[in-house]
GROMACS .gro file of N, CA and C in nm:
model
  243
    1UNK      N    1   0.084  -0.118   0.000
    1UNK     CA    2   0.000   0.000   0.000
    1UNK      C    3   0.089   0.125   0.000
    2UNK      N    4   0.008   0.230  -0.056
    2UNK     CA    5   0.108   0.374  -0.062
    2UNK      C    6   0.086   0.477  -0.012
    3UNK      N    7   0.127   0.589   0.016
    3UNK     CA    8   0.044   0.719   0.051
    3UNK      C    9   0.090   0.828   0.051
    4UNK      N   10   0.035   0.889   0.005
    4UNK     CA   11   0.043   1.007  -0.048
    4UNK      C   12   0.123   1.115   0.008
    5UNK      N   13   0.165   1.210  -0.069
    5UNK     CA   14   0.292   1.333   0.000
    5UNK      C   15   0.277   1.418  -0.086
    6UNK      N   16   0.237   1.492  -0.030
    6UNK     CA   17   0.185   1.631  -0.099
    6UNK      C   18   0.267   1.782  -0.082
    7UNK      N   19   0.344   1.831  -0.166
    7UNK     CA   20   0.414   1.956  -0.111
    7UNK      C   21   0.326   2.085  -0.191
    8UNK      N   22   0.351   2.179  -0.139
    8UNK     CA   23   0.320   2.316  -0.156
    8UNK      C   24   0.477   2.404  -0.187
    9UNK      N   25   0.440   2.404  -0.362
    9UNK     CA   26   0.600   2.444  -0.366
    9UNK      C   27   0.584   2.632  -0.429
   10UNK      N   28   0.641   2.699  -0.390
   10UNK     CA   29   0.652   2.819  -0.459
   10UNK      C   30   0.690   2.863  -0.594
   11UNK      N   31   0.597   2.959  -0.708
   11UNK     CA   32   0.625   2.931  -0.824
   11UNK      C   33   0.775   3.036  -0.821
   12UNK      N   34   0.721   3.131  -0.792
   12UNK     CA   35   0.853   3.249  -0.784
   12UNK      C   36   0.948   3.281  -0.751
   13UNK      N   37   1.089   3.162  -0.800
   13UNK     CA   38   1.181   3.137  -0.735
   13UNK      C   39   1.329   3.148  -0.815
   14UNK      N   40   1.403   3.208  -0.744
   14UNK     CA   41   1.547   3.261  -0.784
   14UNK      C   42   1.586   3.110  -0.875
   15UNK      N   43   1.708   3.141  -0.907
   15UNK     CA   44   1.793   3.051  -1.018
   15UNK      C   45   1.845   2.927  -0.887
   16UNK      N   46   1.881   2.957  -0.772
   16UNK     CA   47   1.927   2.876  -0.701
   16UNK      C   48   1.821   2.777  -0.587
   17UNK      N   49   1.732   2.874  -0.582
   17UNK     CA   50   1.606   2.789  -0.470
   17UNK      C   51   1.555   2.734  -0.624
   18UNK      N   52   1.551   2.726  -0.750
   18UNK     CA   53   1.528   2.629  -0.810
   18UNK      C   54   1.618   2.507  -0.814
   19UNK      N   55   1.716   2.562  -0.864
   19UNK     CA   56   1.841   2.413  -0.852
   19UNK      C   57   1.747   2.340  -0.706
   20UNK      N   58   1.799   2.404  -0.646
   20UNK     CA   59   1.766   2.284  -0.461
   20UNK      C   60   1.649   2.256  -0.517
   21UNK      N   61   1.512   2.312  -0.564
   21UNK     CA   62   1.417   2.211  -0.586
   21UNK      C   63   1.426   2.082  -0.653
   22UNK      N   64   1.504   2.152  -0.743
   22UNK     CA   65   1.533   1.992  -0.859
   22UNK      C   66   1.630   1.882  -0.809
   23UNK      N   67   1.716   1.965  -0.733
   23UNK     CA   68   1.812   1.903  -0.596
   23UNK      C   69   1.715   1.784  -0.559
   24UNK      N   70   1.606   1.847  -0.499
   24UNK     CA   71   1.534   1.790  -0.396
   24UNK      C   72   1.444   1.640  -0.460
   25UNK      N   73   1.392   1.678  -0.572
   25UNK     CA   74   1.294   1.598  -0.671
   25UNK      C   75   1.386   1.497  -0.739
   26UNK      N   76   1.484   1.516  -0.739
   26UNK     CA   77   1.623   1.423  -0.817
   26UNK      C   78   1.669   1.316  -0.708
   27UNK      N   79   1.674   1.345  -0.591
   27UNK     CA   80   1.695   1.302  -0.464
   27UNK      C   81   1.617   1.164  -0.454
   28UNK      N   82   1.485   1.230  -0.487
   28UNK     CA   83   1.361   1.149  -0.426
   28UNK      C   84   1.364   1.019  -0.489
   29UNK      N   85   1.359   1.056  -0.672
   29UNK     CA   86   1.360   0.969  -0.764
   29UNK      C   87   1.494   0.859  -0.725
   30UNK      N   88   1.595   0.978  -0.724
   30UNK     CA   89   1.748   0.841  -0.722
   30UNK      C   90   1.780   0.772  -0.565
   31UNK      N   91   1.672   0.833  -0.485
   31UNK     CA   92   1.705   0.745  -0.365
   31UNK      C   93   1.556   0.602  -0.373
   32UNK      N   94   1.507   0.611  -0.467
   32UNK     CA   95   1.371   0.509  -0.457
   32UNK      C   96   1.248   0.553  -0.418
   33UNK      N   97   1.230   0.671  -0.356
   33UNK     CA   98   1.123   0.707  -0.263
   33UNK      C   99   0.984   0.678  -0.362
   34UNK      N  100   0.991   0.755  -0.500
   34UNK     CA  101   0.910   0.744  -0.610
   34UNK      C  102   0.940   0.749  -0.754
   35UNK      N  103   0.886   0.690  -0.842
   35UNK     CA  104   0.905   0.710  -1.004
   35UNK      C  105   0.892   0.836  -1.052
   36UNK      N  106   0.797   0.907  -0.972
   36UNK     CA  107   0.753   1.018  -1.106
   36UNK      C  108   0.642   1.133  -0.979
   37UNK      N  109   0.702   1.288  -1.004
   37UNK     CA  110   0.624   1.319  -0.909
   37UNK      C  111   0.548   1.444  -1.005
   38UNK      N  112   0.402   1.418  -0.971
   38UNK     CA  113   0.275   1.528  -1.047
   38UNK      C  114   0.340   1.690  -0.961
   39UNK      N  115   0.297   1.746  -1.090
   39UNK     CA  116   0.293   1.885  -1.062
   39UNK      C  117   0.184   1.949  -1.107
   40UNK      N  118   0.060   2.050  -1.016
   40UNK     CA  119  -0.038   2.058  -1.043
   40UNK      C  120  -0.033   2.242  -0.970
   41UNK      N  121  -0.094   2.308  -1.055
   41UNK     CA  122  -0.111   2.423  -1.030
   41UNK      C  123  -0.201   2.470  -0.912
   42UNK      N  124  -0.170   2.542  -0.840
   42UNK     CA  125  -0.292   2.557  -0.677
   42UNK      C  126  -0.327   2.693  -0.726
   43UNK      N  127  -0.288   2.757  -0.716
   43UNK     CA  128  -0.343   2.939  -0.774
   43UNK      C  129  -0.223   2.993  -0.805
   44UNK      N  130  -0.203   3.109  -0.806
   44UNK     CA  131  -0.093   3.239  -0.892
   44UNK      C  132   0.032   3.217  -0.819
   45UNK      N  133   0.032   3.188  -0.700
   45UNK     CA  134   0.171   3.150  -0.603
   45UNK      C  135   0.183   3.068  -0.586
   46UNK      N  136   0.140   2.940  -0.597
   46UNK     CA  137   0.211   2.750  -0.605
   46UNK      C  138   0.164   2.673  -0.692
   47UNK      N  139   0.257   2.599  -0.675
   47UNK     CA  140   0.221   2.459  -0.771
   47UNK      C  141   0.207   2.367  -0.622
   48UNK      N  142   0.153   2.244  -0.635
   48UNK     CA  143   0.135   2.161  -0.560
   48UNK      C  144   0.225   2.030  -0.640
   49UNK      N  145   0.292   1.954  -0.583
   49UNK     CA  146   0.373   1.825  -0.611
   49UNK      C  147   0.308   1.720  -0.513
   50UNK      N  148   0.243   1.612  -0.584
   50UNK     CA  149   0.235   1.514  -0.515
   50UNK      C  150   0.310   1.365  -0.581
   51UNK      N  151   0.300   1.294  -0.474
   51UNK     CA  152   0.345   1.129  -0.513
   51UNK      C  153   0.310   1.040  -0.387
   52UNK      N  154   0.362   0.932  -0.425
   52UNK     CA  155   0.303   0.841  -0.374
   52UNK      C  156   0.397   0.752  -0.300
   53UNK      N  157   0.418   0.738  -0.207
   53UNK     CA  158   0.555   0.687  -0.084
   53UNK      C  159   0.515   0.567  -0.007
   54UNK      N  160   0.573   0.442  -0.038
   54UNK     CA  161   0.546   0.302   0.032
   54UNK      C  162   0.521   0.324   0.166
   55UNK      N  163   0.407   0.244   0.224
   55UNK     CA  164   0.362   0.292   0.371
   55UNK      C  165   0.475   0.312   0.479
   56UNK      N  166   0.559   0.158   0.412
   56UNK     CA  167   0.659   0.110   0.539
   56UNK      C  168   0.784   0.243   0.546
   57UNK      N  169   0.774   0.316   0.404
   57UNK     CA  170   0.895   0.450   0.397
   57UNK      C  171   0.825   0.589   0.401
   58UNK      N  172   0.704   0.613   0.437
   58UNK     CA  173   0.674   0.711   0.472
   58UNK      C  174   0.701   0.776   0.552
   59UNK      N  175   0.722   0.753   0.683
   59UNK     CA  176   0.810   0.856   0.760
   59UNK      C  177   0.911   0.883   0.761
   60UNK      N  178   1.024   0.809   0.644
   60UNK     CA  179   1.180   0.808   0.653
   60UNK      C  180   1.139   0.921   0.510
   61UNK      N  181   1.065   0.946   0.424
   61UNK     CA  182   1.044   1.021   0.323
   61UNK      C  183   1.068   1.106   0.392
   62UNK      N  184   0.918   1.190   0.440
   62UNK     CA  185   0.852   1.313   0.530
   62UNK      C  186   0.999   1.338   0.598
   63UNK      N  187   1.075   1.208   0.687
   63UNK     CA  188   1.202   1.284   0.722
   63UNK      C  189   1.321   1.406   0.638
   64UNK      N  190   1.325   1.286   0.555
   64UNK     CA  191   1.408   1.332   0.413
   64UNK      C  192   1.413   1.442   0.398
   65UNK      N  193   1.257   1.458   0.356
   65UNK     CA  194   1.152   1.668   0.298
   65UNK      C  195   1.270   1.707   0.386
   66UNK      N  196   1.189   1.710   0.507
   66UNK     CA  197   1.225   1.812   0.630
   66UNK      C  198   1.335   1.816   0.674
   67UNK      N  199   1.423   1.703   0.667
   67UNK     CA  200   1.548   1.799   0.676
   67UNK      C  201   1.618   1.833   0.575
   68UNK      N  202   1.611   1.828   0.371
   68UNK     CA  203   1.651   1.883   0.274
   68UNK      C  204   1.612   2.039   0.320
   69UNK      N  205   1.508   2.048   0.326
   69UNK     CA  206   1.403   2.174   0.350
   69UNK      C  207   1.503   2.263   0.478
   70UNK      N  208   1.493   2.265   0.582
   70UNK     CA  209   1.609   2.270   0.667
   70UNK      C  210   1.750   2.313   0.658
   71UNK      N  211   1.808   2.229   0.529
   71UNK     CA  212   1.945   2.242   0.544
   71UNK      C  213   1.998   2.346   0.387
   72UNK      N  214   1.891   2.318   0.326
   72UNK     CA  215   1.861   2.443   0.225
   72UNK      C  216   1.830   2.566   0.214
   73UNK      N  217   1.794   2.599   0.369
   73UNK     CA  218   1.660   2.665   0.432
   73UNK      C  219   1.588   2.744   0.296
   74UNK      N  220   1.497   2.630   0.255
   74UNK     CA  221   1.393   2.642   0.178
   74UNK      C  222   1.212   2.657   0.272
   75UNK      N  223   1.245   2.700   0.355
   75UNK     CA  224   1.084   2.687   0.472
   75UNK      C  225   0.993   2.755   0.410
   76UNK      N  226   1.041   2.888   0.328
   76UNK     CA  227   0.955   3.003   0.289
   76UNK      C  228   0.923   2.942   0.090
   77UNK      N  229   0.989   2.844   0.033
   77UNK     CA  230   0.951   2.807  -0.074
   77UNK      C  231   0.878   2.656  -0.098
   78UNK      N  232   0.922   2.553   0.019
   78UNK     CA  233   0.882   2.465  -0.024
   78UNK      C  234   0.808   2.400   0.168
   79UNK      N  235   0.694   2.322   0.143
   79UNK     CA  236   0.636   2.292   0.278
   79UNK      C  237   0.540   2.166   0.263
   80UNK      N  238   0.488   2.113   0.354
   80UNK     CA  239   0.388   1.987   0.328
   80UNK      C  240   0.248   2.050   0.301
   81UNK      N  241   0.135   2.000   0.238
   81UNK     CA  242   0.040   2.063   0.246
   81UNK      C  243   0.000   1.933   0.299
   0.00000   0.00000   0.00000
């Protein structure tokens, strides 16, 4: 079974808080977490990213986010919804 991980990502973002996003989404893919993550428009200031994270690695994911997020300090561009 899988479940779901949903971020709230910011569209309006410098040349470098992009790299770390793609940082971050490159991560996900080459560490196993997921194949392929949706990007879906929320209104004029985010996109929403979701995917789908094996039950048994869901909290080692959610870890992952939060401390990339953290050590990037990305808090003000990227967050869980």
């Amino acid at each position: 079974m899988e479940k779901l991980i949903r971020l709230k990502v910011r569209k309006d973002l410098d040349a470098k808080m992009q790299h770390n996003i793609l940082k971050l989404k490159g991560s996900l893919i080459a560490k196993g977490y997921t194949e392929i993550i949706h990007i879906l428009d929320q209104d004029e200031d985010f996109h929403i990213n979701t995917f789908e994270a094996e039950l048994e690695k869901y909290n080692e994911v959610r870890q992952y986010i939060a401390s990339f997020i953290e050590q990037e300090s990305l808090a003000e561009t990227i967050s869980f919804k």
